[in-house]
PDB file of C-alpha atoms in Angstrom:
ATOM      1  CA  UNK A 590     -77.778 145.998 -11.347  1.00 49.00           C
ATOM      2  CA  UNK A 591     -77.246 146.909 -13.933  1.00 48.00           C
ATOM      3  CA  UNK A 592     -80.148 148.551 -16.716  1.00 48.00           C
ATOM      4  CA  UNK A 593     -79.682 148.516 -19.953  1.00 47.00           C
ATOM      5  CA  UNK A 594     -81.880 151.589 -21.805  1.00 46.00           C
ATOM      6  CA  UNK A 595     -81.875 151.837 -26.052  1.00 47.00           C
ATOM      7  CA  UNK A 596     -84.848 153.235 -28.648  1.00 47.00           C
ATOM      8  CA  UNK A 597     -86.255 150.754 -30.910  1.00 44.00           C
ATOM      9  CA  UNK A 598     -88.598 152.528 -33.157  1.00 47.00           C
ATOM     10  CA  UNK A 599     -91.266 149.951 -34.612  1.00 45.00           C
ATOM     11  CA  UNK A 600     -91.025 150.309 -38.682  1.00 45.00           C
ATOM     12  CA  UNK A 601     -91.499 147.079 -40.077  1.00 46.00           C
ATOM     13  CA  UNK A 602     -96.138 146.466 -40.252  1.00 48.00           C
ATOM     14  CA  UNK A 603     -97.135 142.960 -38.838  1.00 46.00           C
ATOM     15  CA  UNK A 604     -97.782 140.625 -41.752  1.00 48.00           C
ATOM     16  CA  UNK A 605    -100.084 138.073 -41.592  1.00 49.00           C
ATOM     17  CA  UNK A 606     -97.973 135.318 -42.862  1.00 49.00           C
ATOM     18  CA  UNK A 607     -94.504 134.134 -41.816  1.00 55.00           C
ATOM     19  CA  UNK A 608     -91.876 134.483 -45.378  1.00 55.00           C
ATOM     20  CA  UNK A 609     -93.114 129.693 -44.409  1.00 53.00           C
ATOM     21  CA  UNK A 610     -96.485 130.313 -45.063  1.00 55.00           C
ATOM     22  CA  UNK A 611     -96.531 132.648 -47.638  1.00 56.00           C
ATOM     23  CA  UNK A 612     -93.806 129.594 -49.213  1.00 51.00           C
ATOM     24  CA  UNK A 613     -96.713 127.293 -48.604  1.00 53.00           C
ATOM     25  CA  UNK A 614     -99.442 129.569 -50.173  1.00 49.00           C
ATOM     26  CA  UNK A 615     -97.518 130.351 -53.669  1.00 51.00           C
ATOM     27  CA  UNK A 616     -96.913 126.681 -53.411  1.00 53.00           C
ATOM     28  CA  UNK A 617    -100.564 125.388 -53.007  1.00 50.00           C
ATOM     29  CA  UNK A 618    -102.045 128.050 -55.596  1.00 47.00           C
ATOM     30  CA  UNK A 619     -99.132 127.339 -58.176  1.00 48.00           C
ATOM     31  CA  UNK A 620    -100.494 123.738 -57.772  1.00 50.00           C
ATOM     32  CA  UNK A 621    -104.543 124.729 -57.797  1.00 46.00           C
ATOM     33  CA  UNK A 622    -103.657 127.403 -61.378  1.00 46.00           C
ATOM     34  CA  UNK A 623    -101.707 123.974 -62.737  1.00 46.00           C
ATOM     35  CA  UNK A 624    -104.293 121.542 -62.444  1.00 49.00           C
ATOM     36  CA  UNK A 625    -107.076 124.357 -62.558  1.00 45.00           C
ATOM     37  CA  UNK A 626    -104.960 124.748 -66.482  1.00 48.00           C
ATOM     38  CA  UNK A 627    -105.596 121.512 -66.841  1.00 49.00           C
ATOM     39  CA  UNK A 628    -109.035 120.859 -66.332  1.00 51.00           C
ATOM     40  CA  UNK A 629    -110.351 124.134 -68.454  1.00 63.00           C
ATOM     41  CA  UNK A 630    -108.932 121.722 -71.234  1.00 79.00           C
ATOM     42  CA  UNK A 631    -111.379 119.742 -72.535  1.00 95.00           C
ATOM     43  CA  UNK A 632    -110.299 116.054 -73.502  1.00 96.00           C
ATOM     44  CA  UNK A 633    -110.286 114.497 -76.262  1.00 97.00           C
ATOM     45  CA  UNK A 634    -112.059 111.182 -77.340  1.00 98.00           C
ATOM     46  CA  UNK A 635    -111.915 108.050 -79.298  1.00 98.00           C
ATOM     47  CA  UNK A 636    -115.240 107.339 -81.191  1.00 98.00           C
ATOM     48  CA  UNK A 637    -115.129 103.994 -83.144  1.00 97.00           C
ATOM     49  CA  UNK A 638    -116.827 102.960 -86.264  1.00 96.00           C
ATOM     50  CA  UNK A 639    -118.930 100.262 -86.221  1.00 95.00           C
ATOM     51  CA  UNK A 640    -119.620 101.706 -82.416  1.00 95.00           C
ATOM     52  CA  UNK A 641    -119.056  97.948 -80.964  1.00 96.00           C
ATOM     53  CA  UNK A 642    -115.498  97.703 -79.117  1.00 96.00           C
ATOM     54  CA  UNK A 643    -114.836  94.188 -79.717  1.00 98.00           C
ATOM     55  CA  UNK A 644    -114.931  92.320 -83.311  1.00 98.00           C
ATOM     56  CA  UNK A 645    -113.265  89.554 -85.335  1.00 98.00           C
ATOM     57  CA  UNK A 646    -110.160  89.415 -86.730  1.00 98.00           C
ATOM     58  CA  UNK A 647    -110.117  91.386 -90.825  1.00 98.00           C
ATOM     59  CA  UNK A 648    -112.892  93.277 -90.274  1.00 98.00           C
ATOM     60  CA  UNK A 649    -112.913  97.120 -90.484  1.00 98.00           C
ATOM     61  CA  UNK A 650    -112.184  99.311 -87.924  1.00 98.00           C
ATOM     62  CA  UNK A 651    -111.982 102.889 -87.648  1.00 98.00           C
ATOM     63  CA  UNK A 652    -111.533 105.495 -84.364  1.00 98.00           C
ATOM     64  CA  UNK A 653    -111.997 108.781 -84.574  1.00 98.00           C
ATOM     65  CA  UNK A 654    -110.662 111.376 -82.281  1.00 98.00           C
ATOM     66  CA  UNK A 655    -112.963 113.970 -81.348  1.00 96.00           C
ATOM     67  CA  UNK A 656    -111.137 117.069 -80.174  1.00 95.00           C
ATOM     68  CA  UNK A 657    -110.460 120.876 -80.798  1.00 95.00           C
ATOM     69  CA  UNK A 658    -107.795 121.733 -83.410  1.00 94.00           C
ATOM     70  CA  UNK A 659    -105.603 124.855 -84.271  1.00 93.00           C
ATOM     71  CA  UNK A 660    -106.883 126.486 -86.893  1.00 91.00           C
ATOM     72  CA  UNK A 661    -105.386 125.107 -90.474  1.00 88.00           C
ATOM     73  CA  UNK A 662    -104.288 121.946 -88.294  1.00 92.00           C
ATOM     74  CA  UNK A 663    -105.421 118.691 -87.850  1.00 91.00           C
ATOM     75  CA  UNK A 664    -102.621 117.485 -86.984  1.00 94.00           C
ATOM     76  CA  UNK A 665    -103.461 114.105 -84.285  1.00 97.00           C
ATOM     77  CA  UNK A 666    -101.566 112.343 -81.625  1.00 97.00           C
ATOM     78  CA  UNK A 667    -102.566 108.492 -81.283  1.00 98.00           C
ATOM     79  CA  UNK A 668    -101.390 105.514 -79.028  1.00 98.00           C
ATOM     80  CA  UNK A 669    -102.115 101.986 -78.954  1.00 98.00           C
ATOM     81  CA  UNK A 670    -100.982 100.070 -75.577  1.00 98.00           C
ATOM     82  CA  UNK A 671     -99.401 103.225 -73.934  1.00 97.00           C
ATOM     83  CA  UNK A 672     -96.002 103.650 -77.414  1.00 98.00           C
ATOM     84  CA  UNK A 673     -97.164 106.627 -80.019  1.00 97.00           C
ATOM     85  CA  UNK A 674     -97.981 105.821 -83.641  1.00 96.00           C
ATOM     86  CA  UNK A 675     -97.100 106.670 -86.640  1.00 93.00           C
ATOM     87  CA  UNK A 676    -100.795 107.683 -87.764  1.00 91.00           C
ATOM     88  CA  UNK A 677    -100.884 111.478 -87.476  1.00 93.00           C
ATOM     89  CA  UNK A 678    -104.537 112.058 -88.769  1.00 96.00           C
ATOM     90  CA  UNK A 679    -108.131 112.273 -86.813  1.00 97.00           C
ATOM     91  CA  UNK A 680    -109.489 109.239 -88.115  1.00 97.00           C
ATOM     92  CA  UNK A 681    -106.580 105.753 -87.645  1.00 98.00           C
ATOM     93  CA  UNK A 682    -108.571 103.184 -89.697  1.00 97.00           C
ATOM     94  CA  UNK A 683    -107.214  98.880 -90.233  1.00 97.00           C
ATOM     95  CA  UNK A 684    -108.887  97.862 -92.492  1.00 96.00           C
ATOM     96  CA  UNK A 685    -108.257  94.093 -91.453  1.00 97.00           C
ATOM     97  CA  UNK A 686    -108.307  93.949 -88.384  1.00 98.00           C
ATOM     98  CA  UNK A 687    -105.717  91.440 -86.412  1.00 98.00           C
ATOM     99  CA  UNK A 688    -105.321  89.619 -82.525  1.00 98.00           C
ATOM    100  CA  UNK A 689    -102.370  91.875 -81.655  1.00 98.00           C
ATOM    101  CA  UNK A 690    -104.250  94.651 -82.678  1.00 98.00           C
ATOM    102  CA  UNK A 691    -106.258  93.982 -79.617  1.00 98.00           C
ATOM    103  CA  UNK A 692    -105.765  96.811 -76.706  1.00 98.00           C
ATOM    104  CA  UNK A 693    -106.078 100.248 -75.005  1.00 99.00           C
ATOM    105  CA  UNK A 694    -105.745 103.459 -77.828  1.00 99.00           C
ATOM    106  CA  UNK A 695    -105.444 107.211 -76.390  1.00 98.00           C
ATOM    107  CA  UNK A 696    -105.932 109.893 -78.410  1.00 98.00           C
ATOM    108  CA  UNK A 697    -104.213 114.121 -78.194  1.00 97.00           C
ATOM    109  CA  UNK A 698    -105.512 116.364 -80.184  1.00 96.00           C
ATOM    110  CA  UNK A 699    -103.505 120.489 -80.546  1.00 94.00           C
ATOM    111  CA  UNK A 700    -106.216 121.840 -78.014  1.00 95.00           C
ATOM    112  CA  UNK A 701    -107.790 118.982 -76.010  1.00 96.00           C
ATOM    113  CA  UNK A 702    -106.117 117.149 -73.458  1.00 97.00           C
ATOM    114  CA  UNK A 703    -105.160 113.376 -73.861  1.00 97.00           C
ATOM    115  CA  UNK A 704    -107.931 111.067 -74.430  1.00 98.00           C
ATOM    116  CA  UNK A 705    -109.248 108.514 -71.726  1.00 98.00           C
ATOM    117  CA  UNK A 706    -108.677 104.757 -72.723  1.00 98.00           C
ATOM    118  CA  UNK A 707    -110.630 102.950 -75.791  1.00 98.00           C
ATOM    119  CA  UNK A 708    -110.309  99.470 -75.662  1.00 98.00           C
ATOM    120  CA  UNK A 709    -110.473  96.756 -78.444  1.00 98.00           C
ATOM    121  CA  UNK A 710    -111.226  93.192 -78.257  1.00 98.00           C
ATOM    122  CA  UNK A 711    -110.049  91.454 -81.151  1.00 98.00           C
ATOM    123  CA  UNK A 712    -111.762  87.435 -81.401  1.00 98.00           C
ATOM    124  CA  UNK A 713    -111.061  84.791 -82.878  1.00 98.00           C
ATOM    125  CA  UNK A 714    -114.336  82.701 -84.215  1.00 97.00           C
ATOM    126  CA  UNK A 715    -117.533  82.162 -86.748  1.00 98.00           C
ATOM    127  CA  UNK A 716    -119.622  84.047 -84.643  1.00 99.00           C
ATOM    128  CA  UNK A 717    -119.148  87.236 -82.675  1.00 99.00           C
ATOM    129  CA  UNK A 718    -121.834  88.773 -80.170  1.00 99.00           C
ATOM    130  CA  UNK A 719    -121.803  92.106 -80.113  1.00 98.00           C
ATOM    131  CA  UNK A 720    -123.134  95.000 -77.714  1.00 97.00           C
ATOM    132  CA  UNK A 721    -122.916  98.781 -77.256  1.00 88.00           C
ATOM    133  CA  UNK A 722    -122.440  98.751 -73.570  1.00 92.00           C
ATOM    134  CA  UNK A 723    -122.126  95.473 -70.905  1.00 96.00           C
ATOM    135  CA  UNK A 724    -123.344  97.733 -67.971  1.00 97.00           C
ATOM    136  CA  UNK A 725    -126.954  99.323 -68.443  1.00 97.00           C
ATOM    137  CA  UNK A 726    -128.597 102.099 -66.689  1.00 97.00           C
ATOM    138  CA  UNK A 727    -132.692 100.301 -65.990  1.00 97.00           C
ATOM    139  CA  UNK A 728    -134.677 103.033 -68.870  1.00 96.00           C
ATOM    140  CA  UNK A 729    -132.349 102.596 -71.377  1.00 96.00           C
ATOM    141  CA  UNK A 730    -132.142 100.829 -74.739  1.00 97.00           C
ATOM    142  CA  UNK A 731    -130.231  97.089 -75.117  1.00 97.00           C
ATOM    143  CA  UNK A 732    -128.646  96.518 -79.077  1.00 96.00           C
ATOM    144  CA  UNK A 733    -127.957  92.919 -79.538  1.00 98.00           C
ATOM    145  CA  UNK A 734    -125.423  91.815 -82.739  1.00 98.00           C
ATOM    146  CA  UNK A 735    -125.184  88.260 -83.934  1.00 98.00           C
ATOM    147  CA  UNK A 736    -121.609  89.303 -86.253  1.00 98.00           C
ATOM    148  CA  UNK A 737    -120.231  86.590 -88.174  1.00 98.00           C
ATOM    149  CA  UNK A 738    -116.695  86.142 -89.080  1.00 98.00           C
ATOM    150  CA  UNK A 739    -116.076  88.405 -93.109  1.00 97.00           C
ATOM    151  CA  UNK A 740    -119.787  88.264 -93.067  1.00 95.00           C
ATOM    152  CA  UNK A 741    -120.901  85.241 -93.442  1.00 97.00           C
ATOM    153  CA  UNK A 742    -123.821  84.733 -94.548  1.00 97.00           C
ATOM    154  CA  UNK A 743    -126.072  83.398 -91.395  1.00 98.00           C
ATOM    155  CA  UNK A 744    -129.469  82.189 -91.332  1.00 97.00           C
ATOM    156  CA  UNK A 745    -132.279  80.865 -88.268  1.00 97.00           C
ATOM    157  CA  UNK A 746    -130.249  82.643 -85.567  1.00 98.00           C
ATOM    158  CA  UNK A 747    -131.338  82.140 -82.287  1.00 98.00           C
ATOM    159  CA  UNK A 748    -130.441  85.119 -78.500  1.00 99.00           C
ATOM    160  CA  UNK A 749    -130.204  83.446 -75.577  1.00 99.00           C
ATOM    161  CA  UNK A 750    -129.934  84.505 -72.401  1.00 98.00           C
ATOM    162  CA  UNK A 751    -129.290  82.110 -68.655  1.00 98.00           C
ATOM    163  CA  UNK A 752    -129.339  79.264 -71.071  1.00 97.00           C
ATOM    164  CA  UNK A 753    -132.490  79.851 -72.451  1.00 97.00           C
ATOM    165  CA  UNK A 754    -134.307  81.235 -76.355  1.00 97.00           C
ATOM    166  CA  UNK A 755    -135.270  84.929 -75.959  1.00 97.00           C
ATOM    167  CA  UNK A 756    -135.303  85.532 -79.966  1.00 97.00           C
ATOM    168  CA  UNK A 757    -135.407  83.283 -83.752  1.00 97.00           C
ATOM    169  CA  UNK A 758    -135.354  84.790 -87.103  1.00 95.00           C
ATOM    170  CA  UNK A 759    -135.026  82.491 -90.139  1.00 95.00           C
ATOM    171  CA  UNK A 760    -132.121  84.847 -90.979  1.00 92.00           C
ATOM    172  CA  UNK A 761    -129.967  87.000 -88.548  1.00 95.00           C
ATOM    173  CA  UNK A 762    -131.424  90.523 -87.246  1.00 94.00           C
ATOM    174  CA  UNK A 763    -130.392  92.098 -84.476  1.00 97.00           C
ATOM    175  CA  UNK A 764    -131.899  92.053 -81.196  1.00 97.00           C
ATOM    176  CA  UNK A 765    -133.187  94.777 -79.402  1.00 97.00           C
ATOM    177  CA  UNK A 766    -134.762  95.550 -75.689  1.00 97.00           C
ATOM    178  CA  UNK A 767    -136.539  99.006 -75.335  1.00 97.00           C
ATOM    179  CA  UNK A 768    -135.851  99.662 -71.881  1.00 97.00           C
ATOM    180  CA  UNK A 769    -133.588  97.037 -69.523  1.00 97.00           C
ATOM    181  CA  UNK A 770    -134.656  96.624 -66.979  1.00 97.00           C
ATOM    182  CA  UNK A 771    -132.828  94.619 -64.160  1.00 97.00           C
ATOM    183  CA  UNK A 772    -134.098  90.958 -65.288  1.00 97.00           C
ATOM    184  CA  UNK A 773    -133.129  91.639 -67.986  1.00 98.00           C
ATOM    185  CA  UNK A 774    -128.886  91.251 -66.481  1.00 98.00           C
ATOM    186  CA  UNK A 775    -127.590  87.754 -67.249  1.00 98.00           C
ATOM    187  CA  UNK A 776    -124.979  85.492 -69.243  1.00 99.00           C
ATOM    188  CA  UNK A 777    -125.656  86.103 -73.282  1.00 99.00           C
ATOM    189  CA  UNK A 778    -124.878  84.583 -76.876  1.00 99.00           C
ATOM    190  CA  UNK A 779    -126.020  83.798 -80.224  1.00 99.00           C
ATOM    191  CA  UNK A 780    -126.308  80.165 -82.331  1.00 98.00           C
ATOM    192  CA  UNK A 781    -126.664  79.858 -86.443  1.00 98.00           C
ATOM    193  CA  UNK A 782    -125.928  78.610 -89.036  1.00 98.00           C
ATOM    194  CA  UNK A 783    -123.367  78.822 -91.247  1.00 97.00           C
ATOM    195  CA  UNK A 784    -123.166  76.536 -94.684  1.00 94.00           C
ATOM    196  CA  UNK A 785    -124.230  73.179 -93.416  1.00 95.00           C
ATOM    197  CA  UNK A 786    -122.349  73.679 -89.484  1.00 96.00           C
ATOM    198  CA  UNK A 787    -124.376  75.207 -86.162  1.00 98.00           C
ATOM    199  CA  UNK A 788    -122.202  77.823 -84.306  1.00 98.00           C
ATOM    200  CA  UNK A 789    -121.815  79.559 -81.405  1.00 98.00           C
ATOM    201  CA  UNK A 790    -120.653  82.806 -80.060  1.00 98.00           C
ATOM    202  CA  UNK A 791    -118.620  83.010 -77.394  1.00 98.00           C
ATOM    203  CA  UNK A 792    -121.087  84.524 -74.074  1.00 98.00           C
ATOM    204  CA  UNK A 793    -121.667  87.321 -73.159  1.00 98.00           C
ATOM    205  CA  UNK A 794    -122.461  88.558 -69.272  1.00 98.00           C
ATOM    206  CA  UNK A 795    -124.665  92.218 -69.178  1.00 98.00           C
ATOM    207  CA  UNK A 796    -125.263  93.837 -66.561  1.00 98.00           C
ATOM    208  CA  UNK A 797    -128.588  96.194 -65.901  1.00 98.00           C
ATOM    209  CA  UNK A 798    -128.094  98.140 -62.928  1.00 96.00           C
ATOM    210  CA  UNK A 799    -130.315 101.270 -61.275  1.00 92.00           C
ATOM    211  CA  UNK A 800    -128.860 104.531 -62.740  1.00 83.00           C
ATOM    212  CA  UNK A 801    -126.134 105.805 -60.247  1.00 70.00           C
ATOM    213  CA  UNK A 802    -127.183 108.912 -58.193  1.00 45.00           C
ATOM    214  CA  UNK A 803    -122.784 109.284 -57.111  1.00 39.00           C
ATOM    215  CA  UNK A 804    -122.026 111.481 -59.718  1.00 48.00           C
ATOM    216  CA  UNK A 805    -125.158 113.790 -59.235  1.00 48.00           C
ATOM    217  CA  UNK A 806    -123.679 114.046 -55.268  1.00 43.00           C
ATOM    218  CA  UNK A 807    -120.502 114.110 -56.408  1.00 44.00           C
ATOM    219  CA  UNK A 808    -120.775 117.665 -58.355  1.00 47.00           C
ATOM    220  CA  UNK A 809    -121.589 120.109 -55.547  1.00 48.00           C
ATOM    221  CA  UNK A 810    -118.061 119.631 -54.111  1.00 50.00           C
ATOM    222  CA  UNK A 811    -115.502 120.922 -54.932  1.00 53.00           C
ATOM    223  CA  UNK A 812    -112.940 119.388 -56.209  1.00 57.00           C
ATOM    224  CA  UNK A 813    -109.580 117.787 -53.896  1.00 54.00           C
ATOM    225  CA  UNK A 814    -107.031 120.035 -54.315  1.00 56.00           C
ATOM    226  CA  UNK A 815    -109.525 123.864 -53.477  1.00 62.00           C
ATOM    227  CA  UNK A 816    -110.545 121.836 -50.694  1.00 63.00           C
ATOM    228  CA  UNK A 817    -107.323 121.457 -48.909  1.00 64.00           C
ATOM    229  CA  UNK A 818    -106.022 124.810 -50.355  1.00 60.00           C
ATOM    230  CA  UNK A 819    -109.383 126.697 -48.501  1.00 58.00           C
ATOM    231  CA  UNK A 820    -108.850 124.446 -45.189  1.00 71.00           C
ATOM    232  CA  UNK A 821    -104.922 125.151 -44.610  1.00 58.00           C
ATOM    233  CA  UNK A 822    -104.822 128.719 -45.668  1.00 67.00           C
ATOM    234  CA  UNK A 823    -108.525 128.556 -43.379  1.00 64.00           C
ATOM    235  CA  UNK A 824    -105.615 127.249 -40.400  1.00 59.00           C
ATOM    236  CA  UNK A 825    -102.518 129.913 -41.574  1.00 64.00           C
ATOM    237  CA  UNK A 826    -105.155 132.906 -41.588  1.00 61.00           C
ATOM    238  CA  UNK A 827    -106.412 132.089 -37.850  1.00 67.00           C
ATOM    239  CA  UNK A 828    -102.381 130.404 -36.381  1.00 60.00           C
ATOM    240  CA  UNK A 829    -101.849 133.945 -38.275  1.00 64.00           C
ATOM    241  CA  UNK A 830    -104.555 136.387 -36.293  1.00 67.00           C
ATOM    242  CA  UNK A 831    -103.781 134.598 -33.184  1.00 64.00           C
ATOM    243  CA  UNK A 832    -100.827 135.289 -32.774  1.00 65.00           C
ATOM    244  CA  UNK A 833    -100.780 138.868 -34.091  1.00 60.00           C
ATOM    245  CA  UNK A 834    -103.613 139.792 -31.667  1.00 64.00           C
ATOM    246  CA  UNK A 835    -101.380 137.913 -29.050  1.00 65.00           C
ATOM    247  CA  UNK A 836     -98.358 140.116 -29.856  1.00 56.00           C
ATOM    248  CA  UNK A 837    -100.083 143.242 -29.719  1.00 63.00           C
ATOM    249  CA  UNK A 838    -102.528 142.838 -26.447  1.00 67.00           C
ATOM    250  CA  UNK A 839     -98.441 142.266 -24.646  1.00 63.00           C
ATOM    251  CA  UNK A 840     -96.844 145.369 -26.689  1.00 59.00           C
ATOM    252  CA  UNK A 841     -99.835 147.392 -25.650  1.00 62.00           C
ATOM    253  CA  UNK A 842    -100.088 146.207 -22.107  1.00 61.00           C
ATOM    254  CA  UNK A 843     -96.924 146.479 -21.369  1.00 58.00           C
ATOM    255  CA  UNK A 844     -95.669 149.775 -18.899  1.00 51.00           C
ATOM    256  CA  UNK A 845     -92.677 150.599 -20.657  1.00 50.00           C
ATOM    257  CA  UNK A 846     -94.659 150.839 -24.113  1.00 48.00           C
ATOM    258  CA  UNK A 847     -94.008 154.551 -24.865  1.00 52.00           C
ATOM    259  CA  UNK A 848     -94.859 156.330 -28.037  1.00 54.00           C
ATOM    260  CA  UNK A 849     -93.403 153.601 -30.274  1.00 53.00           C
ATOM    261  CA  UNK A 850     -90.746 153.814 -28.200  1.00 52.00           C
ATOM    262  CA  UNK A 851     -89.072 150.424 -26.211  1.00 49.00           C
ATOM    263  CA  UNK A 852     -86.677 150.237 -22.971  1.00 50.00           C
ATOM    264  CA  UNK A 853     -84.978 146.926 -22.486  1.00 49.00           C
ATOM    265  CA  UNK A 854     -83.922 146.382 -18.710  1.00 48.00           C
ATOM    266  CA  UNK A 855     -81.940 143.389 -17.329  1.00 49.00           C
ATOM    267  CA  UNK A 856     -82.660 142.200 -13.532  1.00 49.00           C
ATOM    268  CA  UNK A 857     -80.514 143.384 -10.434  1.00 48.00           C
TER     269      UNK A 857
END
């Protein structure tokens, strides 16, 4: 039979990752880096003044953008229902709010990421029951306000929960629950005398719930992109390490492996 002989000097070092693996590694690295930079940039926050996100027509509303600004540059971007609006000041003031002003507002400063949306609802009527939060954790306070159109005087104000009177005052005072309990959940509305007419607000559903523990538990876990990155790199490491030792074992056990030389042969 024929026999081919040749000399092969091993110069190329054995690499742990193939070209495809390295490409995948750098892709994940860039993704994680981008996500980390975004996470490091704190979000701006939209604050309402007054705090109520349910208002009546002709009310005055000020939205404030809380975030980080570059030196001597407090320009701010505002969005209403996804559309960029002309105001570039840290506070967006609406003197006489209208129904069309309802919707979601977002803001962004020079050194802050885009804020989460804040929803503003503008209602038409004589009375509006205002509440800071419609979902309240047990033990937290609940404050209700019977708000009148253009701050018209209201007399003999009553607050109701599930149709039962809970507070009465000759004038117009707020209804305050210092520590919410589960039984405070229900449908609330207020009623009062404006001029000679008996006016009532629309009902508002308030839910009192046990404190959430999901956020506390989830804080012990890594973000999804970090978990995925670690899993992928672990699999690549295991596969490439296995291939490396398999090839090395095969070469070392070969009778034709001599001082970095390999002899090829063609069978008889």
